[in-house]
Amino acid sequence: MQFDVLTLFPEMFDILDESIIGRAKEKGLINVNLINIRDFSKNKHKKVDDTPYGGGAGMVIQPDVVYDAYKFAIQNTEKSEKTRVIYMSPQGKKLDQQKVEELSKQKKLILLCGHYEGIDQRVLDTIVDEEISIGDYVLTGGEIPAMVLIDSVSRYVDGVLSKDSISEESFAQGILEYPQYTRPEIFDGVKVPEVLLSGHHENINKWRRCEALKNTYLKRPELLENVELSDEDRKFIENIERRR
Ligand code: 4G0
């Protein structure tokens, strides 16, 4: 999968060379193509912004430099290829796991990173398919949101995670994770839950399902409104209330 990023700060994306995403890049499973909007300035001082029409504080990124950067990004893409232009903005639709999975089906994403200064509305109206926010807070730029999107979407690209990781992950099924334990068997006087040492896989799976449901019910109860629960699941959840 290819991510083309239109940004004034390409160096910020160096952290994508670390860890699992760095590995995925090395293996060629994902490709992050950084396009510096400033390279498309026709100004001798490489200026990309100007004062806002109508007055007011700050500066506005000019439409032509952004458009030329966009044209450069799509120059080798066929019209038929699955490409979407996404503007990272606090005014966008909130990113969630379902959206992440949907985006992972695209062949290519073009991510436009804006700034507090804002981008001329005309080029946004011309090139942007979709505005996405990573949450209800304002940052200094769209770069960190773009990296959040790249990281979350890349996890769905074949070969990036070890086999089964995604499908086993309970968040993919709409609920929170069960707790994990490893050696030592006793830490700070606290023993690992007995069932996990039993080797009884049916009991272990049941226990994990219950712990995941309990976690979800106690921390994020609203998530349970959108998941399919078995009769057994429901009974267990009713019991949590009774035991409280
Ligand atoms: C566009 C995204 C970009 C508009 C970007 C700010 C938070 C997010 C930016 C603005 C961002 C997010 C209207 C302030 C750059 N901050 N939540 N900052 N405005 O995804």
CSV table of C-alpha atoms and ligand atoms in Angstrom, one decimal:
chain,number,residue,atom,x,y,z
A,1,MET,CA,0.0,0.0,0.0
A,2,GLN,CA,1.2,3.5,-0.8
A,3,PHE,CA,0.9,6.6,1.3
A,4,ASP,CA,1.7,9.9,-0.4
A,5,VAL,CA,2.0,12.7,2.2
A,6,LEU,CA,1.8,16.3,1.3
A,7,THR,CA,3.5,18.3,4.1
A,8,LEU,CA,5.7,21.3,4.9
A,9,PHE,CA,7.6,19.1,7.5
A,10,PRO,CA,8.7,15.8,5.9
A,11,GLU,CA,11.4,15.3,8.5
A,12,MET,CA,8.7,14.7,11.1
A,13,PHE,CA,7.9,11.4,9.5
A,14,ASP,CA,11.4,9.9,10.4
A,15,ILE,CA,9.8,8.0,13.3
A,16,LEU,CA,8.0,5.8,10.8
A,17,ASP,CA,11.5,4.1,10.2
A,18,GLU,CA,11.3,2.5,13.7
A,19,SER,CA,9.7,-0.7,14.9
A,20,ILE,CA,7.0,-2.6,13.0
A,21,ILE,CA,6.2,0.2,10.5
A,22,GLY,CA,10.0,0.6,9.8
A,23,ARG,CA,10.1,-3.2,9.1
A,24,ALA,CA,7.1,-3.0,6.8
A,25,LYS,CA,8.7,-0.2,4.8
A,26,GLU,CA,12.0,-2.2,4.5
A,27,LYS,CA,10.0,-5.2,3.2
A,28,GLY,CA,8.2,-3.0,0.7
A,29,LEU,CA,4.8,-3.9,2.2
A,30,ILE,CA,4.0,-0.2,2.6
A,31,ASN,CA,5.6,2.8,0.9
A,32,VAL,CA,5.5,6.3,2.4
A,33,ASN,CA,6.3,8.9,-0.2
A,34,LEU,CA,6.9,12.3,1.4
A,35,ILE,CA,6.2,15.3,-0.8
A,36,ASN,CA,7.4,18.6,0.5
A,37,ILE,CA,4.8,21.3,-0.5
A,38,ARG,CA,7.6,23.9,-0.3
A,39,ASP,CA,9.3,22.2,-3.3
A,40,PHE,CA,6.4,23.5,-5.4
A,41,SER,CA,6.8,27.2,-4.5
A,42,LYS,CA,7.5,29.4,-7.5
A,43,ASN,CA,8.8,32.1,-5.2
A,44,LYS,CA,12.5,32.9,-5.0
A,45,HIS,CA,12.3,32.7,-1.2
A,46,LYS,CA,10.3,29.4,-1.3
A,47,LYS,CA,7.4,31.2,0.3
A,48,VAL,CA,4.1,29.1,0.3
A,49,ASP,CA,1.7,31.4,2.2
A,50,ASP,CA,0.3,34.9,2.1
A,51,THR,CA,-2.0,37.1,4.2
A,52,PRO,CA,-5.7,36.3,4.3
A,53,TYR,CA,-8.2,38.2,2.1
A,54,GLY,CA,-10.5,40.1,4.3
A,55,GLY,CA,-7.8,40.6,6.9
A,56,GLY,CA,-7.2,38.9,10.2
A,57,ALA,CA,-4.3,37.2,12.0
A,58,GLY,CA,-1.9,34.7,10.5
A,59,MET,CA,-1.2,33.4,7.0
A,60,VAL,CA,-2.9,31.1,4.5
A,61,ILE,CA,-1.2,28.4,2.4
A,62,GLN,CA,-1.7,29.3,-1.2
A,63,PRO,CA,-3.8,27.0,-3.4
A,64,ASP,CA,-1.4,26.7,-6.4
A,65,VAL,CA,1.5,25.2,-4.4
A,66,VAL,CA,-0.8,22.6,-2.8
A,67,TYR,CA,-2.3,21.8,-6.2
A,68,ASP,CA,1.0,21.3,-7.9
A,69,ALA,CA,2.2,19.0,-5.1
A,70,TYR,CA,-1.0,17.0,-5.5
A,71,LYS,CA,-0.5,16.8,-9.3
A,72,PHE,CA,3.0,15.5,-8.7
A,73,ALA,CA,1.6,12.9,-6.3
A,74,ILE,CA,-0.9,11.5,-8.9
A,75,GLN,CA,1.2,11.8,-12.0
A,76,ASN,CA,1.9,8.1,-12.1
A,77,THR,CA,-1.5,6.8,-10.9
A,78,GLU,CA,-4.1,5.5,-13.3
A,79,LYS,CA,-7.6,7.0,-13.0
A,80,SER,CA,-8.9,3.5,-12.3
A,81,GLU,CA,-6.7,2.9,-9.3
A,82,LYS,CA,-8.2,3.1,-5.9
A,83,THR,CA,-6.8,6.4,-4.6
A,84,ARG,CA,-8.3,8.8,-2.0
A,85,VAL,CA,-7.2,12.2,-0.9
A,86,ILE,CA,-7.6,12.8,2.8
A,87,TYR,CA,-7.3,16.1,4.6
A,88,MET,CA,-6.2,15.6,8.2
A,89,SER,CA,-8.3,18.2,10.2
A,90,PRO,CA,-10.0,18.5,13.5
A,91,GLN,CA,-13.2,19.3,11.5
A,92,GLY,CA,-13.1,15.8,9.9
A,93,LYS,CA,-15.0,12.6,10.6
A,94,LYS,CA,-13.5,10.9,13.7
A,95,LEU,CA,-11.1,8.0,12.9
A,96,ASP,CA,-12.1,4.7,14.4
A,97,GLN,CA,-11.2,1.0,13.9
A,98,GLN,CA,-13.9,0.5,11.3
A,99,LYS,CA,-12.7,3.5,9.2
A,100,VAL,CA,-9.1,2.2,9.5
A,101,GLU,CA,-10.1,-1.2,8.1
A,102,GLU,CA,-12.0,0.5,5.3
A,103,LEU,CA,-9.1,2.7,4.3
A,104,SER,CA,-6.7,-0.4,4.3
A,105,LYS,CA,-8.6,-1.6,1.2
A,106,GLN,CA,-7.3,1.3,-0.9
A,107,LYS,CA,-4.3,0.8,-3.0
A,108,LYS,CA,-3.1,4.4,-2.3
A,109,LEU,CA,-3.9,7.2,0.0
A,110,ILE,CA,-2.8,10.8,-0.4
A,111,LEU,CA,-2.7,12.6,3.0
A,112,LEU,CA,-2.7,16.4,3.1
A,113,CYS,CA,-1.3,17.9,6.3
A,114,GLY,CA,-2.6,21.3,7.1
A,115,HIS,CA,-1.6,23.8,9.7
A,116,TYR,CA,-2.9,26.4,12.1
A,117,GLU,CA,-2.5,28.9,9.3
A,118,GLY,CA,-5.0,27.0,7.1
A,119,ILE,CA,-5.0,26.2,3.4
A,120,ASP,CA,-6.9,28.2,0.8
A,121,GLN,CA,-10.4,26.7,0.6
A,122,ARG,CA,-10.5,26.5,-3.2
A,123,VAL,CA,-7.8,23.8,-3.5
A,124,LEU,CA,-9.4,21.9,-0.6
A,125,ASP,CA,-12.7,21.9,-2.5
A,126,THR,CA,-10.9,20.7,-5.7
A,127,ILE,CA,-8.7,17.8,-4.4
A,128,VAL,CA,-10.0,16.6,-1.0
A,129,ASP,CA,-12.3,13.5,-1.0
A,130,GLU,CA,-12.6,13.2,2.7
A,131,GLU,CA,-11.7,15.1,5.9
A,132,ILE,CA,-10.5,12.9,8.8
A,133,SER,CA,-9.8,13.8,12.5
A,134,ILE,CA,-8.0,11.6,15.0
A,135,GLY,CA,-9.9,13.1,17.9
A,136,ASP,CA,-11.5,16.2,19.3
A,137,TYR,CA,-8.4,18.3,20.0
A,138,VAL,CA,-6.3,20.7,18.0
A,139,LEU,CA,-2.7,20.1,17.2
A,140,THR,CA,-0.1,22.5,15.5
A,141,GLY,CA,-0.2,20.5,12.3
A,142,GLY,CA,-1.8,17.4,10.5
A,143,GLU,CA,1.5,15.5,10.5
A,144,ILE,CA,1.0,13.6,13.7
A,145,PRO,CA,-2.6,12.7,12.7
A,146,ALA,CA,-1.2,11.5,9.3
A,147,MET,CA,1.3,9.3,11.1
A,148,VAL,CA,-1.5,7.9,13.4
A,149,LEU,CA,-3.5,7.1,10.2
A,150,ILE,CA,-0.5,5.4,8.5
A,151,ASP,CA,0.3,3.3,11.6
A,152,SER,CA,-3.2,2.2,12.2
A,153,VAL,CA,-4.0,1.4,8.5
A,154,SER,CA,-0.6,-0.4,7.9
A,155,ARG,CA,-1.5,-2.9,10.6
A,156,TYR,CA,-4.2,-4.2,8.2
A,157,VAL,CA,-1.8,-4.6,5.3
A,158,ASP,CA,-1.0,-8.3,4.6
A,159,GLY,CA,2.3,-9.3,6.1
A,160,VAL,CA,2.8,-6.3,8.4
A,161,LEU,CA,1.7,-8.1,11.6
A,162,SER,CA,2.5,-11.7,12.4
A,163,LYS,CA,-0.3,-14.1,11.4
A,164,ASP,CA,-3.6,-14.0,13.2
A,165,SER,CA,-2.7,-10.9,15.3
A,166,ILE,CA,-5.5,-8.7,13.8
A,167,SER,CA,-8.3,-11.3,13.7
A,168,GLU,CA,-7.5,-12.3,17.3
A,169,GLU,CA,-7.3,-8.8,18.5
A,170,SER,CA,-10.6,-8.2,20.3
A,171,PHE,CA,-10.8,-4.5,19.4
A,172,ALA,CA,-11.3,-5.7,15.8
A,173,GLN,CA,-14.4,-7.5,17.2
A,174,GLY,CA,-15.5,-4.3,18.9
A,175,ILE,CA,-14.5,-5.1,22.5
A,176,LEU,CA,-11.5,-4.5,24.7
A,177,GLU,CA,-8.6,-7.0,25.3
A,178,TYR,CA,-8.3,-9.6,28.1
A,179,PRO,CA,-5.4,-9.1,30.5
A,180,GLN,CA,-2.0,-10.8,29.7
A,181,TYR,CA,0.5,-12.4,32.0
A,182,THR,CA,4.0,-13.8,31.7
A,183,ARG,CA,6.8,-15.0,34.0
A,184,PRO,CA,7.3,-14.8,37.0
A,185,GLU,CA,4.4,-16.8,38.3
A,186,ILE,CA,4.4,-14.6,41.4
A,187,PHE,CA,5.1,-10.9,41.1
A,188,ASP,CA,5.0,-8.6,44.2
A,189,GLY,CA,3.1,-11.3,46.0
A,190,VAL,CA,0.4,-11.6,43.3
A,191,LYS,CA,-0.1,-14.9,41.5
A,192,VAL,CA,-1.0,-15.4,37.8
A,193,PRO,CA,-4.7,-16.5,37.5
A,194,GLU,CA,-4.8,-20.2,38.1
A,195,VAL,CA,-6.7,-21.1,35.0
A,196,LEU,CA,-3.9,-19.8,32.8
A,197,LEU,CA,-1.5,-22.4,34.3
A,198,SER,CA,-4.0,-25.2,33.9
A,199,GLY,CA,-3.4,-26.0,30.3
A,200,HIS,CA,-7.2,-26.4,29.8
A,201,HIS,CA,-7.7,-24.5,26.6
A,202,GLU,CA,-11.5,-24.4,26.6
A,203,ASN,CA,-11.5,-22.9,30.2
A,204,ILE,CA,-8.7,-20.5,29.2
A,205,ASN,CA,-10.7,-19.2,26.2
A,206,LYS,CA,-13.9,-18.9,28.3
A,207,TRP,CA,-12.0,-17.0,31.0
A,208,ARG,CA,-10.4,-14.7,28.5
A,209,ARG,CA,-13.8,-13.9,26.9
A,210,CYS,CA,-15.3,-13.1,30.3
A,211,GLU,CA,-12.3,-10.9,31.2
A,212,ALA,CA,-12.6,-9.0,27.9
A,213,LEU,CA,-16.3,-8.5,28.4
A,214,LYS,CA,-15.8,-7.4,32.1
A,215,ASN,CA,-13.1,-4.9,30.9
A,216,THR,CA,-15.4,-3.5,28.3
A,217,TYR,CA,-18.4,-3.3,30.6
A,218,LEU,CA,-16.4,-1.5,33.3
A,219,LYS,CA,-14.3,0.8,31.1
A,220,ARG,CA,-16.1,1.4,27.8
A,221,PRO,CA,-19.7,0.2,28.3
A,222,GLU,CA,-20.9,2.1,25.2
A,223,LEU,CA,-18.9,-0.3,23.0
A,224,LEU,CA,-21.2,-3.2,24.0
A,225,GLU,CA,-24.1,-1.6,22.2
A,226,ASN,CA,-22.6,-2.4,18.8
A,227,VAL,CA,-21.4,-6.0,19.3
A,228,GLU,CA,-23.1,-9.3,19.0
A,229,LEU,CA,-23.3,-11.1,22.3
A,230,SER,CA,-24.2,-14.7,23.0
A,231,ASP,CA,-26.7,-15.7,25.7
A,232,GLU,CA,-23.7,-16.8,27.8
A,233,ASP,CA,-22.0,-13.4,27.3
A,234,ARG,CA,-25.2,-11.6,28.5
A,235,LYS,CA,-25.5,-13.8,31.6
A,236,PHE,CA,-21.9,-13.1,32.5
A,237,ILE,CA,-22.4,-9.3,32.2
A,238,GLU,CA,-25.5,-9.4,34.3
A,239,ASN,CA,-23.5,-11.2,37.0
A,240,ILE,CA,-20.8,-8.4,37.0
A,241,GLU,CA,-23.6,-6.0,38.1
A,242,ARG,CA,-24.8,-8.4,40.8
A,243,ARG,CA,-21.3,-9.0,42.2
A,244,ARG,CA,-20.6,-5.2,42.5
B,1,4G0,C1,-6.7,21.9,9.5
B,1,4G0,C2,-5.8,17.5,12.7
B,1,4G0,C3,-5.6,21.4,10.0
B,1,4G0,C4,-7.5,22.8,10.2
B,1,4G0,C5,-5.0,18.6,12.3
B,1,4G0,C6,-5.9,22.7,12.0
B,1,4G0,C7,-5.8,18.3,14.9
B,1,4G0,C8,-6.2,17.3,14.0
B,1,4G0,C9,-5.1,21.8,11.3
B,1,4G0,C10,-7.1,23.1,11.5
B,1,4G0,C11,-4.7,19.6,13.3
B,1,4G0,C12,-7.0,16.1,14.4
B,1,4G0,C13,-9.3,24.4,11.8
B,1,4G0,C14,-7.6,24.4,13.6
B,1,4G0,C15,-3.8,21.3,11.8
B,1,4G0,N1,-5.1,19.3,14.6
B,1,4G0,N2,-7.7,16.2,15.5
B,1,4G0,N3,-4.0,20.7,13.1
B,1,4G0,N4,-8.0,24.0,12.3
B,1,4G0,O1,-7.0,15.2,13.7
